[in-house]
Amino acid sequence: MDLSEAQFHRYARHLILDEVGEEGQERLLASRVLVVGAGGLGSPLLLYLAAAGVGTLGVIDHDRVDLTNLQRQIVHATERIGMAKVESAKAAIAAVNPEIGVEALCEQLTAENAERVVAGYDLVADGSDNFATRYLLTDTCFRVKKPLVAAALAPFDGQLSTFKPYLGAGHPCYRCLFREPPPPDLVPRCETAGILGAVAGVLGTLQAVEVLKELLGLGESLSGTLLMYDALRAGFHRVKVPKDPSCRTCGEN
Ligand SMILES: [Zn+2]
């Protein structure tokens, strides 16, 4: 694939980087990334990946845009309240970069469709807000050997990691980190717990950076490391995550 003249201009600030260049940009244009959830994390993810020229973006979400979403879900707009979130996201992406192919899946990710959906992409970015989806993606991405870049949010902090447990030693999965989902009544979601909107923007943007690094093979992967952000202390810290030999997803048995 050769870049067009318009693409040389659009991606000029990537092309000038030795670490990306024409080869890297062509790789991004040929890449297919699935973003799960077009919400607080999915918004910056989709916008930055589209701007960066990730050629095909799948987005799966069964919700519609609601006025209360707009405080943090910046891919949506007031004039699109009531529209399916995936269609609203598709419109925003087209406005940023019309050459991106968007596969808008207005459905829930379930045990029945997960493998079929995930298998069609090179990498999955989890921007979902619930443990059922998180564990489903953990198991599915392990089975079909796709890298998973996942983030989670709390009102004033968040965490981020990349999971490639199919690579073996040194590469834990999400279940190595958290064996069981907490009981549903213990898990405050954005709707009930609240969140400082820009915190979602920080984590979703970090996720976009890690997705681009994985696609380009740049720098250090976050596989095996959990990165935590504390907005009130304005601090980041990293912890090493060991692989759990008895993990139900990626363990030895
Ligand atoms: Zn595991």
mmCIF file of C-alpha atoms in Angstrom, residues 7-251:
data_model
loop_
_atom_site.group_PDB
_atom_site.id
_atom_site.type_symbol
_atom_site.label_atom_id
_atom_site.label_comp_id
_atom_site.label_asym_id
_atom_site.label_seq_id
_atom_site.Cartn_x
_atom_site.Cartn_y
_atom_site.Cartn_z
ATOM 1 C CA GLN A 7 -2.123 10.920 3.554
ATOM 2 C CA PHE A 8 1.419 12.327 3.442
ATOM 3 C CA HIS A 9 -0.020 15.586 4.764
ATOM 4 C CA ARG A 10 -2.494 14.105 7.228
ATOM 5 C CA TYR A 11 0.098 11.865 8.864
ATOM 6 C CA ALA A 12 3.106 14.186 8.423
ATOM 7 C CA ARG A 13 3.850 14.313 12.174
ATOM 8 C CA HIS A 14 3.961 10.510 12.307
ATOM 9 C CA LEU A 15 5.973 10.156 9.112
ATOM 10 C CA ILE A 16 8.692 12.445 10.407
ATOM 11 C CA LEU A 17 9.274 10.137 13.387
ATOM 12 C CA ASP A 18 11.933 7.477 12.770
ATOM 13 C CA GLU A 19 9.925 5.183 15.074
ATOM 14 C CA VAL A 20 6.829 5.380 12.859
ATOM 15 C CA GLY A 21 7.715 6.535 9.338
ATOM 16 C CA GLU A 22 5.972 5.359 6.198
ATOM 17 C CA GLU A 23 6.232 1.722 7.119
ATOM 18 C CA GLY A 24 4.634 2.272 10.525
ATOM 19 C CA GLN A 25 1.894 4.462 9.083
ATOM 20 C CA GLU A 26 1.094 1.822 6.482
ATOM 21 C CA ARG A 27 0.957 -0.745 9.261
ATOM 22 C CA LEU A 28 -1.531 1.425 11.196
ATOM 23 C CA LEU A 29 -3.673 1.896 8.087
ATOM 24 C CA ALA A 30 -3.790 -1.873 7.605
ATOM 25 C CA SER A 31 -4.666 -2.530 11.278
ATOM 26 C CA ARG A 32 -8.033 -3.562 12.685
ATOM 27 C CA VAL A 33 -8.801 -2.645 16.314
ATOM 28 C CA LEU A 34 -11.942 -3.497 18.263
ATOM 29 C CA VAL A 35 -13.008 -0.941 20.883
ATOM 30 C CA VAL A 36 -15.452 -2.389 23.382
ATOM 31 C CA GLY A 37 -17.736 0.346 24.704
ATOM 32 C CA ALA A 38 -18.229 3.816 23.212
ATOM 33 C CA GLY A 39 -18.247 5.515 26.614
ATOM 34 C CA GLY A 40 -15.771 7.416 28.781
ATOM 35 C CA LEU A 41 -12.754 5.287 27.800
ATOM 36 C CA GLY A 42 -13.958 4.458 24.300
ATOM 37 C CA SER A 43 -14.376 8.130 23.388
ATOM 38 C CA PRO A 44 -10.721 9.254 23.473
ATOM 39 C CA LEU A 45 -9.657 5.812 22.284
ATOM 40 C CA LEU A 46 -11.776 6.023 19.137
ATOM 41 C CA LEU A 47 -10.894 9.643 18.406
ATOM 42 C CA TYR A 48 -7.131 9.183 18.797
ATOM 43 C CA LEU A 49 -7.021 5.865 16.942
ATOM 44 C CA ALA A 50 -9.030 7.377 14.092
ATOM 45 C CA ALA A 51 -6.810 10.462 14.030
ATOM 46 C CA ALA A 52 -3.715 8.228 14.030
ATOM 47 C CA GLY A 53 -4.963 6.396 10.965
ATOM 48 C CA VAL A 54 -5.810 2.972 12.390
ATOM 49 C CA GLY A 55 -7.525 1.815 9.209
ATOM 50 C CA THR A 56 -10.451 -0.154 10.595
ATOM 51 C CA LEU A 57 -12.134 0.452 13.940
ATOM 52 C CA GLY A 58 -14.755 -1.911 15.268
ATOM 53 C CA VAL A 59 -16.923 -0.443 17.996
ATOM 54 C CA ILE A 60 -19.388 -2.503 19.985
ATOM 55 C CA ASP A 61 -21.961 -0.942 22.333
ATOM 56 C CA HIS A 62 -25.702 -1.488 22.671
ATOM 57 C CA ASP A 63 -26.533 1.836 24.398
ATOM 58 C CA ARG A 64 -27.938 5.114 23.124
ATOM 59 C CA VAL A 65 -26.482 8.563 23.770
ATOM 60 C CA ASP A 66 -27.965 10.164 26.873
ATOM 61 C CA LEU A 67 -27.534 13.725 28.150
ATOM 62 C CA THR A 68 -25.749 12.460 31.295
ATOM 63 C CA ASN A 69 -23.062 10.793 29.091
ATOM 64 C CA LEU A 70 -21.809 14.063 27.639
ATOM 65 C CA GLN A 71 -19.927 15.127 30.796
ATOM 66 C CA ARG A 72 -17.171 12.626 29.846
ATOM 67 C CA GLN A 73 -18.020 10.747 26.628
ATOM 68 C CA ILE A 74 -16.500 13.243 24.224
ATOM 69 C CA VAL A 75 -17.049 11.208 21.066
ATOM 70 C CA HIS A 76 -20.776 12.036 21.356
ATOM 71 C CA ALA A 77 -22.571 15.360 20.936
ATOM 72 C CA THR A 78 -25.680 17.123 22.173
ATOM 73 C CA GLU A 79 -27.290 16.939 18.737
ATOM 74 C CA ARG A 80 -26.885 13.152 18.747
ATOM 75 C CA ILE A 81 -28.736 12.428 22.020
ATOM 76 C CA GLY A 82 -30.957 9.406 21.468
ATOM 77 C CA MET A 83 -28.814 8.011 18.653
ATOM 78 C CA ALA A 84 -27.157 4.591 19.031
ATOM 79 C CA LYS A 85 -23.717 5.249 20.564
ATOM 80 C CA VAL A 86 -21.971 3.279 17.819
ATOM 81 C CA GLU A 87 -23.636 5.431 15.134
ATOM 82 C CA SER A 88 -22.817 8.626 17.030
ATOM 83 C CA ALA A 89 -19.185 7.485 17.347
ATOM 84 C CA LYS A 90 -19.110 6.650 13.646
ATOM 85 C CA ALA A 91 -20.243 10.192 12.817
ATOM 86 C CA ALA A 92 -17.549 11.716 15.058
ATOM 87 C CA ILE A 93 -14.855 9.496 13.535
ATOM 88 C CA ALA A 94 -15.947 10.422 10.005
ATOM 89 C CA ALA A 95 -15.605 14.096 10.921
ATOM 90 C CA VAL A 96 -12.028 13.568 12.154
ATOM 91 C CA ASN A 97 -10.823 11.138 9.511
ATOM 92 C CA PRO A 98 -13.225 10.036 6.765
ATOM 93 C CA GLU A 99 -10.835 7.391 5.464
ATOM 94 C CA ILE A 100 -11.255 5.172 8.545
ATOM 95 C CA GLY A 101 -13.522 2.163 8.114
ATOM 96 C CA VAL A 102 -15.915 1.886 11.061
ATOM 97 C CA GLU A 103 -17.667 -1.357 11.901
ATOM 98 C CA ALA A 104 -20.503 -0.270 14.191
ATOM 99 C CA LEU A 105 -21.875 -3.180 16.204
ATOM 100 C CA CYS A 106 -24.973 -2.107 18.113
ATOM 101 C CA GLU A 107 -25.147 -5.171 20.322
ATOM 102 C CA GLN A 108 -23.864 -6.528 23.602
ATOM 103 C CA LEU A 109 -20.732 -8.651 23.701
ATOM 104 C CA THR A 110 -21.896 -12.056 24.937
ATOM 105 C CA ALA A 111 -20.434 -15.521 25.453
ATOM 106 C CA GLU A 112 -22.196 -16.471 22.201
ATOM 107 C CA ASN A 113 -20.790 -13.775 19.914
ATOM 108 C CA ALA A 114 -17.479 -12.846 21.628
ATOM 109 C CA GLU A 115 -15.175 -15.238 19.810
ATOM 110 C CA ARG A 116 -16.622 -14.474 16.379
ATOM 111 C CA VAL A 117 -16.428 -10.701 16.974
ATOM 112 C CA VAL A 118 -12.934 -10.629 18.520
ATOM 113 C CA ALA A 119 -11.389 -13.007 15.958
ATOM 114 C CA GLY A 120 -11.915 -10.411 13.212
ATOM 115 C CA TYR A 121 -9.488 -7.892 14.774
ATOM 116 C CA ASP A 122 -5.748 -7.609 15.445
ATOM 117 C CA LEU A 123 -6.143 -6.156 18.932
ATOM 118 C CA VAL A 124 -8.903 -5.391 21.435
ATOM 119 C CA ALA A 125 -9.198 -2.297 23.637
ATOM 120 C CA ASP A 126 -11.553 -2.803 26.553
ATOM 121 C CA GLY A 127 -13.433 0.334 27.491
ATOM 122 C CA SER A 128 -16.327 -1.483 29.119
ATOM 123 C CA ASP A 129 -17.631 -0.597 32.554
ATOM 124 C CA ASN A 130 -18.481 -4.021 33.943
ATOM 125 C CA PHE A 131 -16.732 -7.126 35.201
ATOM 126 C CA ALA A 132 -18.754 -9.592 33.126
ATOM 127 C CA THR A 133 -17.404 -8.053 29.899
ATOM 128 C CA ARG A 134 -13.886 -7.740 31.327
ATOM 129 C CA TYR A 135 -13.663 -11.454 32.180
ATOM 130 C CA LEU A 136 -15.366 -12.449 28.928
ATOM 131 C CA LEU A 137 -12.751 -10.478 26.978
ATOM 132 C CA THR A 138 -9.942 -11.939 29.113
ATOM 133 C CA ASP A 139 -10.985 -15.495 28.274
ATOM 134 C CA THR A 140 -11.833 -14.784 24.623
ATOM 135 C CA CYS A 141 -8.661 -12.848 23.806
ATOM 136 C CA PHE A 142 -6.571 -15.602 25.410
ATOM 137 C CA ARG A 143 -8.333 -18.258 23.320
ATOM 138 C CA VAL A 144 -7.990 -16.435 20.014
ATOM 139 C CA LYS A 145 -4.534 -14.993 20.923
ATOM 140 C CA LYS A 146 -5.284 -11.287 20.566
ATOM 141 C CA PRO A 147 -3.587 -8.587 22.661
ATOM 142 C CA LEU A 148 -5.995 -6.892 25.077
ATOM 143 C CA VAL A 149 -5.385 -3.339 26.281
ATOM 144 C CA ALA A 150 -7.701 -2.803 29.234
ATOM 145 C CA ALA A 151 -8.463 0.104 31.538
ATOM 146 C CA ALA A 152 -10.789 0.585 34.473
ATOM 147 C CA LEU A 153 -12.041 3.723 36.159
ATOM 148 C CA ALA A 154 -12.936 4.908 39.632
ATOM 149 C CA PRO A 155 -14.191 8.414 40.528
ATOM 150 C CA PHE A 156 -10.691 9.916 40.844
ATOM 151 C CA ASP A 157 -8.363 7.205 39.621
ATOM 152 C CA GLY A 158 -7.894 4.440 37.154
ATOM 153 C CA GLN A 159 -5.701 1.564 36.083
ATOM 154 C CA LEU A 160 -4.375 0.249 32.840
ATOM 155 C CA SER A 161 -2.579 -2.811 31.536
ATOM 156 C CA THR A 162 -1.958 -4.880 28.425
ATOM 157 C CA PHE A 163 -2.601 -8.601 28.466
ATOM 158 C CA LYS A 164 -0.860 -11.098 26.185
ATOM 159 C CA PRO A 165 -1.056 -14.276 28.298
ATOM 160 C CA TYR A 166 -0.786 -16.527 25.220
ATOM 161 C CA LEU A 167 2.912 -15.550 25.062
ATOM 162 C CA GLY A 168 3.558 -17.619 28.213
ATOM 163 C CA ALA A 169 5.943 -16.843 31.082
ATOM 164 C CA GLY A 170 5.999 -13.199 32.188
ATOM 165 C CA HIS A 171 2.658 -12.448 30.537
ATOM 166 C CA PRO A 172 -0.219 -12.659 33.042
ATOM 167 C CA CYS A 173 -3.899 -12.199 32.184
ATOM 168 C CA TYR A 174 -6.504 -10.089 33.942
ATOM 169 C CA ARG A 175 -7.615 -13.133 35.941
ATOM 170 C CA CYS A 176 -4.048 -13.637 37.250
ATOM 171 C CA LEU A 177 -4.483 -10.164 38.726
ATOM 172 C CA PHE A 178 -8.076 -10.467 39.964
ATOM 173 C CA ARG A 179 -9.106 -14.088 40.372
ATOM 174 C CA GLU A 180 -12.848 -13.534 40.704
ATOM 175 C CA PRO A 181 -15.153 -10.646 39.856
ATOM 176 C CA PRO A 182 -16.372 -8.861 43.005
ATOM 177 C CA PRO A 183 -20.064 -9.287 43.834
ATOM 178 C CA PRO A 184 -22.079 -6.945 41.580
ATOM 179 C CA ASP A 185 -23.492 -4.895 44.489
ATOM 180 C CA LEU A 186 -19.937 -3.961 45.566
ATOM 181 C CA VAL A 187 -19.074 -2.431 42.232
ATOM 182 C CA PRO A 188 -19.952 1.203 41.859
ATOM 183 C CA ARG A 189 -20.455 2.124 38.192
ATOM 184 C CA CYS A 190 -20.214 5.600 36.727
ATOM 185 C CA GLU A 191 -24.001 6.013 36.795
ATOM 186 C CA THR A 192 -24.155 5.571 40.556
ATOM 187 C CA ALA A 193 -20.666 6.450 41.833
ATOM 188 C CA GLY A 194 -19.892 9.457 39.675
ATOM 189 C CA ILE A 195 -16.558 10.232 38.070
ATOM 190 C CA LEU A 196 -14.531 13.301 37.271
ATOM 191 C CA GLY A 197 -14.989 13.204 33.493
ATOM 192 C CA ALA A 198 -11.453 14.125 32.513
ATOM 193 C CA VAL A 199 -10.112 11.133 34.502
ATOM 194 C CA ALA A 200 -11.788 8.893 31.920
ATOM 195 C CA GLY A 201 -10.047 10.985 29.254
ATOM 196 C CA VAL A 202 -6.613 10.372 30.808
ATOM 197 C CA LEU A 203 -7.095 6.612 30.989
ATOM 198 C CA GLY A 204 -8.688 6.317 27.537
ATOM 199 C CA THR A 205 -5.869 8.364 26.051
ATOM 200 C CA LEU A 206 -3.232 6.214 27.768
ATOM 201 C CA GLN A 207 -5.038 3.219 26.332
ATOM 202 C CA ALA A 208 -4.812 4.730 22.838
ATOM 203 C CA VAL A 209 -1.058 5.238 23.310
ATOM 204 C CA GLU A 210 -0.591 1.605 24.379
ATOM 205 C CA VAL A 211 -2.699 0.356 21.440
ATOM 206 C CA LEU A 212 -0.544 2.332 18.986
ATOM 207 C CA LYS A 213 2.646 1.051 20.678
ATOM 208 C CA GLU A 214 1.433 -2.555 20.373
ATOM 209 C CA LEU A 215 0.495 -2.108 16.711
ATOM 210 C CA LEU A 216 3.829 -0.474 15.907
ATOM 211 C CA GLY A 217 5.936 -2.663 18.213
ATOM 212 C CA LEU A 218 7.242 0.468 19.923
ATOM 213 C CA GLY A 219 8.839 0.829 23.342
ATOM 214 C CA GLU A 220 7.999 -1.285 26.372
ATOM 215 C CA SER A 221 4.736 -3.196 26.439
ATOM 216 C CA LEU A 222 2.611 -2.909 29.585
ATOM 217 C CA SER A 223 2.152 -6.693 29.547
ATOM 218 C CA GLY A 224 3.029 -7.860 33.078
ATOM 219 C CA THR A 225 2.693 -4.371 34.552
ATOM 220 C CA LEU A 226 -0.296 -2.547 36.002
ATOM 221 C CA LEU A 227 -0.148 1.231 35.641
ATOM 222 C CA MET A 228 -2.196 3.188 38.173
ATOM 223 C CA TYR A 229 -3.210 6.830 38.038
ATOM 224 C CA ASP A 230 -4.300 8.831 41.070
ATOM 225 C CA ALA A 231 -5.806 12.125 39.937
ATOM 226 C CA LEU A 232 -6.077 13.707 43.391
ATOM 227 C CA ARG A 233 -2.390 13.133 44.126
ATOM 228 C CA ALA A 234 -1.495 13.797 40.492
ATOM 229 C CA GLY A 235 0.601 10.624 40.513
ATOM 230 C CA PHE A 236 1.239 7.462 38.553
ATOM 231 C CA HIS A 237 2.702 4.255 39.800
ATOM 232 C CA ARG A 238 3.481 0.879 38.329
ATOM 233 C CA VAL A 239 3.330 -2.582 39.871
ATOM 234 C CA LYS A 240 4.649 -5.810 38.404
ATOM 235 C CA VAL A 241 1.957 -8.456 37.970
ATOM 236 C CA PRO A 242 3.109 -12.087 38.200
ATOM 237 C CA LYS A 243 1.513 -14.855 36.153
ATOM 238 C CA ASP A 244 -0.610 -17.096 38.401
ATOM 239 C CA PRO A 245 0.262 -20.757 37.657
ATOM 240 C CA SER A 246 -3.191 -21.806 38.901
ATOM 241 C CA CYS A 247 -5.062 -19.145 36.868
ATOM 242 C CA ARG A 248 -8.290 -20.557 35.418
ATOM 243 C CA THR A 249 -7.714 -18.722 32.138
ATOM 244 C CA CYS A 250 -3.996 -18.944 31.388
ATOM 245 C CA GLY A 251 -2.609 -21.257 34.100
#
